[in-house]
Coordinates of C-alpha atoms and ligand atoms in Angstrom, one line a residue:
X1 CA -39.9 26.9 6.0
X2 CA -42.6 25.2 4.0
X3 CA -44.6 22.3 5.2
X4 CA -43.4 20.3 2.3
X5 CA -41.0 17.8 3.7
X6 CA -39.9 14.5 2.3
X7 CA -38.7 11.7 4.4
X8 CA -36.0 9.3 3.3
X9 CA -34.5 6.2 4.9
X10 CA -30.8 5.8 5.2
X11 CA -29.1 3.3 2.9
X12 CA -28.3 0.2 4.9
X13 CA -24.5 0.9 5.0
X14 CA -25.1 4.5 6.3
X15 CA -27.3 3.1 9.0
X16 CA -24.6 0.6 10.0
X17 CA -22.0 3.3 10.0
X18 CA -24.1 5.7 12.0
X19 CA -24.9 3.0 14.6
X20 CA -21.2 2.5 15.1
X21 CA -20.4 6.3 15.2
X22 CA -23.1 7.1 17.7
X23 CA -22.4 4.2 20.0
X24 CA -18.7 4.2 19.8
X25 CA -16.5 5.0 22.7
X26 CA -14.0 6.9 20.5
X27 CA -12.6 9.5 22.8
X28 CA -11.3 12.0 20.3
X29 CA -14.6 13.7 19.5
X30 CA -12.7 16.8 18.2
X31 CA -12.3 15.1 14.9
X32 CA -15.8 16.0 13.8
X33 CA -14.7 19.7 13.7
X34 CA -11.8 18.8 11.4
X35 CA -14.0 16.7 9.2
X36 CA -16.6 19.4 8.7
X37 CA -13.9 22.0 8.1
X38 CA -12.3 19.7 5.6
X39 CA -15.5 19.2 3.7
X40 CA -16.1 23.0 3.7
X41 CA -12.6 23.6 2.4
X42 CA -13.1 20.9 -0.4
X43 CA -16.4 22.6 -1.4
X44 CA -14.6 26.0 -1.6
X45 CA -11.8 24.5 -3.6
X46 CA -14.3 23.0 -6.1
X47 CA -15.9 26.5 -6.3
X48 CA -12.5 28.1 -6.9
X49 CA -11.8 25.7 -9.8
X50 CA -15.3 26.2 -11.3
X51 CA -14.7 29.9 -11.4
X52 CA -11.9 29.3 -13.9
X53 CA -14.3 27.9 -16.5
X54 CA -17.9 28.8 -15.6
X55 CA -19.5 32.2 -15.8
X56 CA -22.8 31.9 -14.2
X57 CA -23.1 31.4 -10.4
X58 CA -25.7 31.8 -7.8
X59 CA -24.6 34.4 -5.2
X60 CA -21.5 35.1 -7.4
X61 CA -20.3 38.0 -5.1
X62 CA -19.7 35.8 -2.1
X63 CA -16.1 35.4 -0.9
X64 CA -14.6 31.9 -0.7
X65 CA -14.5 31.5 3.1
X66 CA -15.6 29.5 6.0
X67 CA -17.6 30.9 8.9
X68 CA -18.2 29.2 12.2
X69 CA -20.3 30.2 15.1
X70 CA -20.9 28.8 18.5
X71 CA -24.0 29.4 20.6
X72 CA -23.7 28.1 24.2
X73 CA -27.3 29.0 25.0
X74 CA -28.8 27.1 22.1
X75 CA -26.0 24.5 22.5
X76 CA -25.2 24.5 18.8
X77 CA -22.1 24.6 16.6
X78 CA -22.6 26.0 13.1
X79 CA -20.2 25.9 10.2
X80 CA -21.0 27.6 6.9
X81 CA -19.1 27.7 3.6
X82 CA -19.7 29.6 0.4
X83 CA -18.6 26.6 -1.6
X84 CA -20.4 24.7 -4.4
X85 CA -23.4 23.6 -2.2
X86 CA -25.6 20.7 -3.1
X87 CA -28.8 20.2 -5.1
X88 CA -31.5 17.9 -3.8
X89 CA -30.1 14.9 -5.8
X90 CA -26.6 15.6 -4.6
X91 CA -27.7 15.8 -0.9
X92 CA -29.4 12.4 -1.3
X93 CA -26.5 11.0 -3.1
X94 CA -23.7 12.5 -1.0
X95 CA -24.9 12.2 2.5
X96 CA -27.7 9.7 2.3
X97 CA -25.4 7.0 0.8
X98 CA -21.9 5.9 1.3
X99 CA -19.9 7.1 -1.6
X100 CA -16.7 8.2 0.0
X101 CA -13.9 5.7 0.2
X102 CA -12.9 6.5 3.8
X103 CA -16.3 5.3 5.1
X104 CA -16.3 2.3 2.8
X105 CA -12.8 1.3 4.0
X106 CA -14.0 1.9 7.6
X107 CA -16.9 -0.4 7.2
X108 CA -14.8 -3.1 5.6
X109 CA -12.2 -2.8 8.3
X110 CA -15.0 -3.1 10.9
X111 CA -16.3 -6.3 9.4
X112 CA -12.8 -7.8 9.1
X113 CA -11.2 -6.6 12.2
X114 CA -11.1 -7.8 15.8
X115 CA -9.7 -4.4 16.7
X116 CA -11.8 -2.2 18.9
X117 CA -14.1 -0.2 16.7
X118 CA -13.2 3.1 18.4
X119 CA -9.6 2.9 17.1
X120 CA -10.8 2.4 13.6
X121 CA -12.8 5.6 13.6
X122 CA -9.6 7.4 14.4
X123 CA -7.7 5.6 11.7
X124 CA -10.1 6.2 8.8
X125 CA -12.2 9.2 9.7
X126 CA -15.9 8.9 8.9
X127 CA -16.3 12.3 7.3
X128 CA -19.6 14.1 7.7
X129 CA -21.1 11.4 9.8
X130 CA -18.6 12.0 12.6
X131 CA -20.9 15.0 13.6
X132 CA -23.3 12.4 15.0
X133 CA -20.7 11.4 17.7
X134 CA -21.7 14.6 19.5
X135 CA -25.1 15.6 17.9
X136 CA -28.6 15.3 19.0
X137 CA -29.5 16.2 15.4
X138 CA -27.8 17.8 12.5
X139 CA -29.2 20.2 9.9
X140 CA -27.6 20.8 6.6
X141 CA -28.8 23.9 4.8
X142 CA -27.8 24.2 1.2
X143 CA -28.1 26.1 -2.1
X144 CA -26.2 24.8 -5.0
X145 CA -23.9 27.1 -7.1
X146 CA -25.9 26.2 -10.2
X147 CA -28.1 29.2 -11.1
X148 CA -30.9 26.9 -12.4
X149 CA -30.8 24.1 -9.9
X150 CA -32.7 26.4 -7.7
X151 CA -33.9 24.8 -4.5
X152 CA -33.0 26.2 -1.0
X153 CA -32.9 23.1 1.1
X154 CA -32.7 21.9 4.6
X155 CA -31.7 18.3 5.4
X156 CA -32.4 17.1 8.9
X157 CA -31.5 14.0 10.7
X158 CA -31.0 12.6 14.2
X159 CA -28.8 10.0 12.7
X160 CA -31.1 7.2 13.8
X161 CA -33.1 5.9 10.9
X162 CA -33.4 8.4 8.2
X163 CA -33.6 12.1 7.2
X164 CA -36.0 14.7 5.9
X165 CA -35.4 17.2 3.2
X166 CA -37.6 20.4 3.1
X167 CA -37.4 23.7 1.4
X168 CA -35.9 26.5 3.4
X169 CA -35.9 29.7 1.4
X170 CA -33.3 32.4 1.8
X171 CA -30.1 30.3 1.9
X172 CA -26.8 31.7 0.6
X173 CA -24.7 29.6 -1.8
X174 CA -22.9 26.7 -0.2
X175 CA -23.6 24.7 2.9
X176 CA -24.4 25.6 6.4
X177 CA -24.3 22.8 8.9
X178 CA -25.9 23.2 12.3
X179 CA -25.0 20.7 14.9
X180 CA -27.4 20.5 17.8
X181 CA -25.1 19.2 20.5
X182 CA -26.0 16.6 23.0
X183 CA -26.0 17.9 26.6
X184 CA -22.8 16.1 27.5
X185 CA -20.9 17.7 24.5
X186 CA -21.8 21.3 25.3
X187 CA -18.1 22.1 25.3
X188 CA -18.3 22.3 21.5
X189 CA -20.7 25.2 21.8
X190 CA -17.9 27.3 23.4
X191 CA -15.7 29.6 21.5
X192 CA -12.5 28.8 23.3
X193 CA -12.9 25.1 22.7
X194 CA -13.4 25.3 19.0
X195 CA -10.6 27.9 18.7
X196 CA -8.2 25.5 20.3
X197 CA -9.2 22.7 17.9
X198 CA -8.7 25.1 15.0
X199 CA -5.5 26.6 16.2
X200 CA -3.1 24.3 14.5
X201 CA -5.3 22.5 12.1
X202 CA -6.9 25.4 10.3
X203 CA -3.7 27.2 9.5
X204 CA -3.4 24.9 6.5
X205 CA -6.9 25.5 5.2
X206 CA -6.3 27.5 2.1
X207 CA -9.3 29.8 2.7
X208 CA -10.1 32.3 5.4
X209 CA -11.6 30.6 8.5
X210 CA -13.6 32.8 10.9
X211 CA -14.9 31.8 14.3
X212 CA -17.6 34.0 15.7
X213 CA -16.6 36.8 13.3
X214 CA -12.9 36.6 14.0
X215 CA -10.3 35.3 11.6
X216 CA -8.5 32.3 13.1
X217 CA -6.1 31.3 10.4
X218 CA -3.5 32.9 8.3
X219 CA -3.0 31.0 5.1
X220 CA 0.2 29.2 5.1
X221 CA 2.0 27.4 2.4
X222 CA 4.2 25.3 4.6
X223 CA 6.0 23.8 1.7
X224 CA 7.4 27.2 0.7
X225 CA 8.9 27.8 4.1
X226 CA 12.4 27.2 5.2
X227 CA 12.8 23.8 7.0
X228 CA 14.1 25.6 10.1
X229 CA 10.9 27.6 10.3
X230 CA 8.6 24.6 10.4
X231 CA 8.2 22.5 13.6
X232 CA 7.5 18.8 13.7
X233 CA 4.0 19.6 15.0
X234 CA 3.4 21.9 12.0
X235 CA 4.5 19.2 9.6
X236 CA 2.2 16.7 11.3
X237 CA -0.8 19.0 11.3
X238 CA -0.2 19.8 7.7
X239 CA 0.0 16.1 6.8
X240 CA -3.3 15.5 8.7
X241 CA -4.9 18.3 6.7
X242 CA -3.8 17.3 3.2
X243 CA -4.1 13.5 3.7
X244 CA -7.3 13.6 5.7
X245 CA -5.4 11.6 8.2
X246 CA -5.7 11.2 11.9
X247 CA -2.4 9.7 12.6
X248 CA 1.2 10.8 12.1
X249 CA 3.1 10.2 8.9
X250 CA 5.9 7.6 8.9
X251 CA 8.4 9.7 6.9
X252 CA 8.5 13.1 5.3
X253 CA 10.6 14.8 2.7
X254 CA 10.8 18.5 2.5
X255 CA 12.8 19.6 -0.5
X256 CA 13.6 22.8 -2.3
X257 CA 15.8 23.7 -5.3
X258 CA 16.2 26.7 -7.5
X259 CA 18.1 25.2 -10.3
X260 CA 17.7 23.5 -12.8
X261 CA 14.0 23.8 -11.7
X262 CA 12.5 26.1 -9.2
X263 CA 10.7 23.6 -7.0
X264 CA 9.4 23.1 -3.5
X265 CA 8.1 19.7 -2.4
X266 CA 6.7 18.4 0.8
X267 CA 5.7 14.8 0.7
X268 CA 4.7 12.3 3.3
X269 CA 4.6 8.5 3.6
X270 CA 1.6 7.5 5.7
X271 CA 2.0 5.0 8.5
X272 CA -0.5 2.5 7.1
X273 CA -0.7 1.1 3.6
X274 CA -3.9 2.7 2.1
X275 CA -4.5 -0.4 0.0
X276 CA -4.5 -2.8 2.8
X277 CA -8.3 -3.0 3.0
X278 CA -9.0 -2.2 -0.6
X279 CA -9.0 -4.5 -3.6
X280 CA -7.7 -1.9 -6.1
X281 CA -5.1 0.8 -6.3
X282 CA -5.8 4.1 -4.6
X283 CA -5.6 7.4 -6.4
X284 CA -2.4 9.4 -6.3
X285 CA -2.1 11.8 -3.3
X286 CA 0.3 14.5 -4.3
X287 CA -1.1 17.8 -5.7
X288 CA 0.6 20.2 -8.1
X289 CA 0.9 23.9 -7.3
X290 CA 2.4 26.9 -8.9
X291 CA 3.4 29.6 -6.4
X292 CA 0.7 28.5 -3.9
X293 CA -2.0 28.2 -6.6
X294 CA -3.4 24.8 -7.0
X295 CA -2.9 23.6 -10.6
X296 CA -4.1 20.1 -10.3
X297 CA -5.3 18.1 -7.3
X298 CA -3.6 14.8 -7.1
X299 CA -3.1 14.3 -10.9
X300 CA -2.1 11.1 -12.4
X301 CA 1.4 11.2 -14.0
X302 CA 2.9 13.7 -11.7
X303 CA 4.8 10.9 -10.0
X304 CA 5.2 7.2 -11.0
X305 CA 2.2 4.9 -10.3
X306 CA 4.0 3.0 -7.6
X307 CA 4.3 6.2 -5.6
X308 CA 0.6 6.6 -5.3
X309 CA 0.8 6.1 -1.5
X310 CA 2.6 9.4 -1.1
X311 CA 0.6 12.4 0.2
X312 CA 1.7 16.0 -0.3
X313 CA 2.4 19.0 -2.4
X314 CA 4.8 19.9 -5.2
X315 CA 5.0 23.5 -6.1
X316 CA 7.0 24.8 -9.1
X317 CA 7.2 28.4 -10.0
X318 CA 8.2 27.4 -13.5
X319 CA 4.8 25.9 -14.4
X320 CA 2.5 27.8 -16.7
X321 CA -0.6 28.6 -14.7
X322 CA -2.9 27.6 -17.6
X323 CA -1.5 24.1 -18.0
X324 CA -4.5 21.8 -18.4
X325 CA -5.0 18.5 -16.7
X326 CA -5.0 16.8 -20.1
X327 CA -1.8 18.2 -21.3
X328 CA -0.1 17.9 -17.9
X329 CA 1.3 14.4 -18.4
X330 CA 2.8 15.4 -21.7
X331 CA 4.5 18.4 -20.4
X332 CA 8.3 18.1 -20.4
X333 CA 8.4 20.2 -17.3
X334 CA 6.1 17.9 -15.4
X335 CA 8.2 14.9 -16.5
X336 CA 11.2 16.7 -15.2
X337 CA 9.5 17.3 -11.9
X338 CA 8.5 13.6 -11.8
X339 CA 12.0 12.4 -12.3
X340 CA 13.6 14.9 -9.9
X341 CA 11.2 14.2 -7.0
X342 CA 11.2 10.5 -7.5
X343 CA 15.0 10.4 -7.4
X344 CA 15.0 12.6 -4.3
X345 CA 12.4 10.6 -2.6
X346 CA 14.3 7.3 -3.2
X347 CA 17.4 8.9 -1.8
X348 CA 15.6 10.1 1.2
X349 CA 14.1 6.6 1.8
X350 CA 17.6 5.2 1.5
X351 CA 18.7 7.6 4.2
X352 CA 15.8 6.7 6.4
X353 CA 16.7 3.0 6.0
X354 CA 20.2 3.8 7.1
X355 CA 19.4 6.0 10.0
X356 CA 16.7 3.8 11.6
X357 CA 16.6 0.2 10.4
X358 CA 13.8 -0.9 12.6
X359 CA 11.6 1.9 11.5
X360 CA 12.4 1.3 7.9
X361 CA 11.7 -2.4 8.2
X362 CA 8.3 -1.7 9.6
X363 CA 7.6 0.6 6.7
X364 CA 8.8 -2.1 4.4
X365 CA 6.6 -4.7 5.9
X366 CA 3.6 -2.6 5.0
X367 CA 4.7 -1.0 1.7
X368 CA 6.9 -3.5 0.1
X369 CA 4.4 -4.2 -2.7
X370 CA 4.8 -0.7 -3.9
X371 CA 8.6 -1.0 -4.1
X372 CA 8.3 -4.3 -5.9
X373 CA 5.8 -2.9 -8.3
X374 CA 8.3 -0.1 -9.0
X375 CA 11.0 -2.6 -9.7
X376 CA 8.8 -4.5 -12.0
X377 CA 7.3 -1.5 -13.9
X378 CA 9.7 1.4 -13.6
X379 CA 12.9 0.8 -15.5
X380 CA 14.3 4.3 -14.7
X381 CA 14.3 3.8 -11.0
X382 CA 14.9 0.1 -10.8
X383 CA 18.4 0.2 -9.4
X384 CA 17.6 2.7 -6.8
X385 CA 14.5 0.7 -5.8
X386 CA 16.5 -2.5 -5.6
X387 CA 18.5 -0.9 -2.8
X388 CA 15.3 -0.6 -0.8
X389 CA 14.4 -4.3 -1.0
X390 CA 14.5 -6.2 2.2
X391 CA 14.5 -10.0 2.9
X392 CA 15.6 -12.7 5.2
X393 CA 18.5 -14.9 4.2
X394 CA 20.6 -17.8 5.3
X395 CA 22.8 -15.3 7.1
X396 CA 20.0 -13.5 9.0
X397 CA 18.1 -14.7 12.1
X398 CA 14.4 -15.4 11.5
X399 CA 12.5 -12.1 11.4
X400 CA 15.6 -10.0 10.8
X401 CA 15.9 -8.3 7.4
X402 CA 18.8 -7.4 5.2
X403 CA 19.2 -5.8 1.8
X404 CA 21.0 -6.4 -1.4
X405 CA 23.8 -3.9 -0.5
X406 CA 24.4 -5.9 2.7
X407 CA 24.5 -9.1 0.7
X408 CA 27.2 -7.7 -1.6
X409 CA 29.2 -6.4 1.3
X410 CA 29.2 -9.8 2.9
X411 CA 30.0 -11.8 -0.2
X412 CA 33.5 -12.8 -1.2
X413 CA 35.0 -10.6 -3.9
X414 CA 35.0 -13.3 -6.5
X415 CA 31.3 -14.2 -6.0
X416 CA 29.7 -13.4 -9.3
X417 CA 26.1 -14.2 -8.6
X418 CA 23.5 -13.3 -6.0
X419 CA 21.6 -16.4 -4.9
X420 CA 18.0 -16.6 -3.9
X421 CA 15.2 -19.0 -3.5
X422 CA 11.4 -18.4 -3.5
X423 CA 9.3 -20.5 -1.2
X424 CA 6.3 -20.3 1.1
X425 CA 8.2 -19.8 4.3
X426 CA 11.7 -20.0 5.9
X427 CA 10.9 -23.3 7.5
X428 CA 9.8 -25.0 4.3
X429 CA 12.9 -23.7 2.5
X430 CA 15.2 -24.8 5.2
X431 CA 13.6 -28.2 5.3
X432 CA 14.3 -28.7 1.5
X433 CA 17.5 -29.9 -0.1
X434 CA 18.3 -26.7 -2.0
X435 CA 20.3 -24.8 0.6
X436 CA 22.9 -27.4 1.6
X437 CA 25.3 -26.9 -1.3
X438 CA 25.4 -23.2 -0.7
X439 CA 25.6 -23.4 3.1
X440 CA 28.5 -25.9 2.7
X441 CA 30.3 -23.3 0.6
X442 CA 29.6 -20.4 2.8
X443 CA 27.4 -18.7 0.2
X444 CA 24.5 -16.5 1.4
X445 CA 21.0 -17.3 -0.1
X446 CA 18.2 -14.8 0.0
X447 CA 14.7 -16.0 0.9
X448 CA 11.7 -14.6 -0.9
X449 CA 8.2 -15.5 0.3
X450 CA 5.9 -13.5 -1.9
X451 CA 4.4 -14.9 -5.0
X452 CA 5.2 -11.8 -7.0
X453 CA 8.9 -11.9 -6.0
X454 CA 9.7 -14.2 -8.9
X455 CA 8.4 -11.5 -11.3
X456 CA 10.3 -8.8 -9.4
X457 CA 13.6 -10.6 -9.3
X458 CA 13.3 -11.5 -13.0
X459 CA 12.7 -7.8 -13.9
X460 CA 15.6 -6.8 -11.8
X461 CA 17.9 -9.5 -13.1
X462 CA 21.1 -7.9 -11.7
X463 CA 22.3 -5.9 -8.8
X464 CA 25.7 -4.1 -9.0
X465 CA 26.7 -6.2 -12.0
X466 CA 25.9 -9.5 -10.3
X467 CA 23.2 -11.8 -11.7
X468 CA 20.4 -12.8 -9.4
X469 CA 20.1 -16.5 -9.7
X470 CA 17.5 -18.9 -8.2
X471 CA 19.2 -21.8 -6.5
X472 CA 16.8 -24.3 -7.9
X473 CA 18.2 -23.6 -11.4
X474 CA 20.2 -26.2 -13.1
X475 CA 22.7 -23.8 -14.7
X476 CA 24.6 -22.8 -11.6
X477 CA 28.3 -23.7 -11.4
X478 CA 29.6 -23.8 -7.9
X479 CA 33.3 -23.9 -7.2
X480 CA 34.4 -27.4 -6.5
X481 CA 37.0 -26.5 -3.9
X482 CA 34.2 -27.3 -1.5
X483 CA 33.4 -30.7 -2.8
X484 CA 31.8 -32.7 0.0
X485 CA 33.6 -35.4 1.8
X486 CA 33.0 -39.1 1.5
X487 CA 33.5 -41.6 -1.3
X488 CA 31.4 -41.2 -4.4
X489 CA 29.9 -43.9 -6.7
X490 CA 32.3 -44.7 -9.5
X491 CA 31.7 -43.4 -13.0
X492 CA 30.3 -46.5 -14.5
X493 CA 27.9 -47.3 -11.7
X494 CA 26.8 -43.7 -11.7
X495 CA 26.0 -43.8 -15.4
X496 CA 24.1 -47.0 -15.3
X497 CA 22.1 -45.9 -12.2
X498 CA 21.2 -42.6 -14.0
X499 CA 20.2 -44.6 -17.1
X500 CA 18.0 -47.0 -15.1
X501 CA 16.2 -44.1 -13.4
X502 CA 15.7 -42.2 -16.6
X503 CA 14.3 -45.3 -18.1
X504 CA 11.8 -45.7 -15.3
X505 CA 10.8 -42.0 -15.1
X506 CA 10.7 -41.5 -18.8
X507 CA 9.1 -38.3 -20.0
X508 CA 8.6 -37.0 -16.5
X509 CA 12.2 -35.9 -16.2
X510 CA 14.4 -33.9 -18.6
X511 CA 17.6 -35.5 -17.4
X512 CA 18.9 -37.7 -14.5
X513 CA 22.5 -37.0 -13.5
X514 CA 25.0 -37.1 -10.6
X515 CA 26.0 -33.7 -9.2
X516 CA 28.2 -32.1 -6.6
X517 CA 25.6 -29.8 -5.0
X518 CA 24.1 -32.0 -2.4
X519 CA 25.6 -32.8 1.1
X520 CA 22.9 -34.4 3.2
X521 CA 20.1 -35.2 0.7
X522 CA 20.1 -38.0 -1.8
X523 CA 18.4 -36.1 -4.6
X524 CA 17.1 -32.7 -5.8
X525 CA 14.8 -31.5 -8.5
X526 CA 16.3 -28.6 -10.5
X527 CA 14.5 -26.3 -12.9
X528 CA 16.0 -26.4 -16.4
X529 CA 17.1 -23.0 -17.7
X530 CA 14.2 -22.9 -20.1
X531 CA 11.8 -24.2 -17.4
X532 CA 9.2 -22.5 -15.2
X533 CA 9.9 -22.3 -11.6
X534 CA 7.6 -23.8 -9.0
X535 CA 6.4 -20.5 -7.6
X536 CA 5.4 -19.2 -11.0
X537 CA 3.6 -22.4 -11.8
X538 CA 1.6 -22.1 -8.6
X539 CA 0.6 -18.6 -9.4
X540 CA -0.4 -19.5 -12.9
X541 CA -2.5 -22.4 -11.7
X542 CA -4.2 -20.1 -9.2
X543 CA -5.2 -18.0 -12.2
X544 CA -6.5 -21.2 -13.8
X545 CA -4.0 -21.2 -16.5
X546 CA -2.9 -24.5 -18.1
X547 CA 0.7 -25.0 -17.1
X548 CA 1.3 -28.5 -18.3
X549 CA 4.0 -30.6 -16.6
X550 CA 7.4 -29.3 -15.8
X551 CA 10.2 -31.5 -16.7
X552 CA 12.8 -31.2 -14.1
X553 CA 16.4 -32.3 -13.9
X554 CA 16.9 -34.9 -11.2
X555 CA 20.3 -34.5 -9.7
X556 CA 21.6 -37.3 -7.4
X557 CA 24.2 -37.2 -4.7
X558 CA 26.8 -39.8 -5.5
X559 CA 28.1 -39.8 -1.9
X560 CA 24.7 -40.5 -0.3
X561 CA 24.1 -44.0 1.2
X562 CA 20.6 -44.2 -0.2
X563 CA 21.9 -43.5 -3.7
X564 CA 24.7 -46.1 -3.3
X565 CA 22.3 -48.7 -2.0
X566 CA 19.8 -47.9 -4.8
X567 CA 22.5 -48.6 -7.3
X568 CA 23.1 -52.0 -5.8
X569 CA 19.3 -52.7 -5.5
X570 CA 18.8 -52.2 -9.2
X571 CA 20.4 -55.7 -9.8
X572 CA 19.6 -57.4 -6.5
X573 CA 16.0 -56.2 -5.8
X574 CA 14.8 -54.5 -9.0
X575 CA 11.2 -54.3 -7.7
X576 CA 12.2 -52.5 -4.6
X577 CA 14.6 -50.3 -6.5
X578 CA 11.7 -49.1 -8.7
X579 CA 9.6 -48.2 -5.7
X580 CA 12.4 -46.4 -4.0
X581 CA 13.2 -44.4 -7.2
X582 CA 9.6 -43.4 -7.6
X583 CA 9.6 -42.3 -3.9
X584 CA 12.9 -40.3 -4.2
X585 CA 11.5 -38.5 -7.3
X586 CA 8.3 -37.6 -5.5
X587 CA 10.2 -36.4 -2.5
X588 CA 12.3 -34.2 -4.7
X589 CA 9.2 -32.7 -6.4
X590 CA 7.6 -32.2 -3.0
X591 CA 10.6 -30.1 -1.9
X592 CA 10.4 -28.1 -5.1
X593 CA 6.7 -27.4 -4.6
X594 CA 6.0 -29.4 -7.8
X595 CA 4.3 -32.5 -6.6
X596 CA 0.9 -32.4 -8.1
X597 CA -0.5 -35.8 -7.0
X598 CA 0.4 -37.3 -3.7
X599 CA -2.2 -40.0 -3.3
X600 CA 0.0 -42.8 -4.6
X601 CA 2.6 -42.0 -2.1
X602 CA 1.1 -43.6 1.0
X603 CA 0.5 -46.9 -0.7
X604 CA 4.0 -46.8 -2.1
X605 CA 5.6 -46.2 1.3
X606 CA 3.7 -49.2 2.6
X607 CA 5.0 -51.3 -0.3
X608 CA 8.5 -50.2 0.4
X609 CA 8.1 -51.0 4.1
X610 CA 6.7 -54.4 3.2
X611 CA 9.7 -55.3 1.1
X612 CA 12.2 -53.9 3.6
X613 CA 10.9 -55.8 6.6
Ligands
ADP701 P1 -15.8 12.9 1.9 O1 -15.8 14.4 2.3 O2 -14.6 12.2 2.4 O3 -16.2 12.6 0.5 P2 -18.1 12.9 3.7 O4 -19.0 11.8 4.2 O5 -17.5 13.9 4.7 O6 -17.0 12.3 2.8 O7 -19.0 13.8 2.7 C1 -19.7 13.1 1.6 C2 -19.9 14.0 0.5 O8 -20.9 15.1 0.8 C3 -18.7 14.8 0.0 O9 -17.9 14.0 -0.9 C4 -19.4 16.0 -0.7 O10 -19.8 15.7 -2.0 C5 -20.6 16.3 0.1 N1 -20.4 17.3 1.1 C6 -20.1 17.2 2.4 N2 -19.9 18.5 3.0 C7 -20.1 19.4 2.0 C8 -20.1 20.8 1.9 N3 -19.8 21.5 2.9 N4 -20.4 21.4 0.7 C9 -20.7 20.6 -0.4 N5 -20.7 19.3 -0.4 C10 -20.4 18.6 0.8

């Protein structure tokens, strides 16, 4: 080696990550082997792909393989690959800074979570840096594939403050990583120990993996196998390999067909929502193969956007090998694959939901945004996706979920509409006046709590020919067989009361009228059919959009004592009547989530008390 060495300090985030990795009590130290094998495999895959387009390579005769050695005298573990390697700039960029999303996610999760840090390492994986869990120091020798980018380099670090890069002539193409193990981790310098880690995991590495000169894997394309030949453990290991995951998948779908397409697919749903900690959408996670040869790694357009959380492989023998990434999305065949697999996946999820409700509900609690996104954006699969929606309703206990099919099954045959309400929580919906008309008539009402639900339900519009209708709409006709008991105000008094109130409220209401909806409440604010519902207004306001004032319809309950007394008060105590009217209106807006200004309310209530006493 030359004496020329340059020292660098770690980027602050790397420093932070390393502190955590080195000091963590994470027990599963094995993962560092997987992480390094994974990186080596990625570097070989990049090399394989470059070979399709480039002609000039450094060390062009080298096979695409991974070689590991253990040395229990020197207490080292070494892994070498003949992949693309790194130039000096790339080393600094790739392993001196945090570029990779797993580590970023990890750090974010660390800063936001109360969870014990050690669990989080297992959940995200920290890539290359995981070597520092067991290392005294780590050396990365590298020579890039680029013939001109010439340097033979050695990167060294103890993982504490920074690293050095020096020239180290005589390297082969790719990377060789030497982990000098801490005394207490000498087990990783033993052949049998590494072999047992590699046993299951490395069988899915699509390149030869050798340990101390002996081949340890046979390359397996699990997705081409018969289901009966693959054990649950194999599936899980394969998932961990392709998804860079450390936990088990929630669901898997292994599917093959010969006609009309020759296709084999193996896709997994992860346990955790990959976007939970991120602000933007993740990249798609399903790769396209043709007879075991990778055509495109996680291409966009292979599956619908909303399925970007899936991990796995789709292999079709019908694909032309030379299909380019650019033309892929336009290919009629890829579109066929897209439709077929999406349909199949939806069916398999429906099956999962039937066979284990609790498990499905847990999945739903984490992944519902994807399903809703699908309903809103993907017209072709809207109906199938609708079956996967879950929610609470007036017929479920708090915390228990049901679906639209269940709703339909429970509804009376002549019920033409599906009723729902959007509100911030079950409690606030139940406290409002909207449900009573439906409860009195034995009609189930769905509760939606998410701000995007309004958008989703509007996109869906119908399920099994029945319209989805928000119960705060004015245009609902309920059957009158269930007209509430009690004597109502007569026609003439009703009309004059409505006129007086309309006079007082003026432009703030579209209409004031008597109605048959209410049972226990005196009044309700309804959204006119051309109006904007409260939830949507709130969303638009959050986005700083000018939403103006909603003119609601104020519907009164002609059987309610307060309404009857108010009618009488308009002639006997007009001043009090006005105060009470204003208060009833504000109460109705409050229940609708439409009350913008509440500061007058307290004073008004005191005025009412004053007059009443
Ligand atoms: P990730 O592999 O998830 O991107 P890592 O922290 O493990 O994150 O690695 C960071 C980067 O270092 C990789 O993205 C890759 O560019 C580079 N790298 C790591 N190992 C190798 C290797 N064996 N050959 C070439 N590049 C590598």
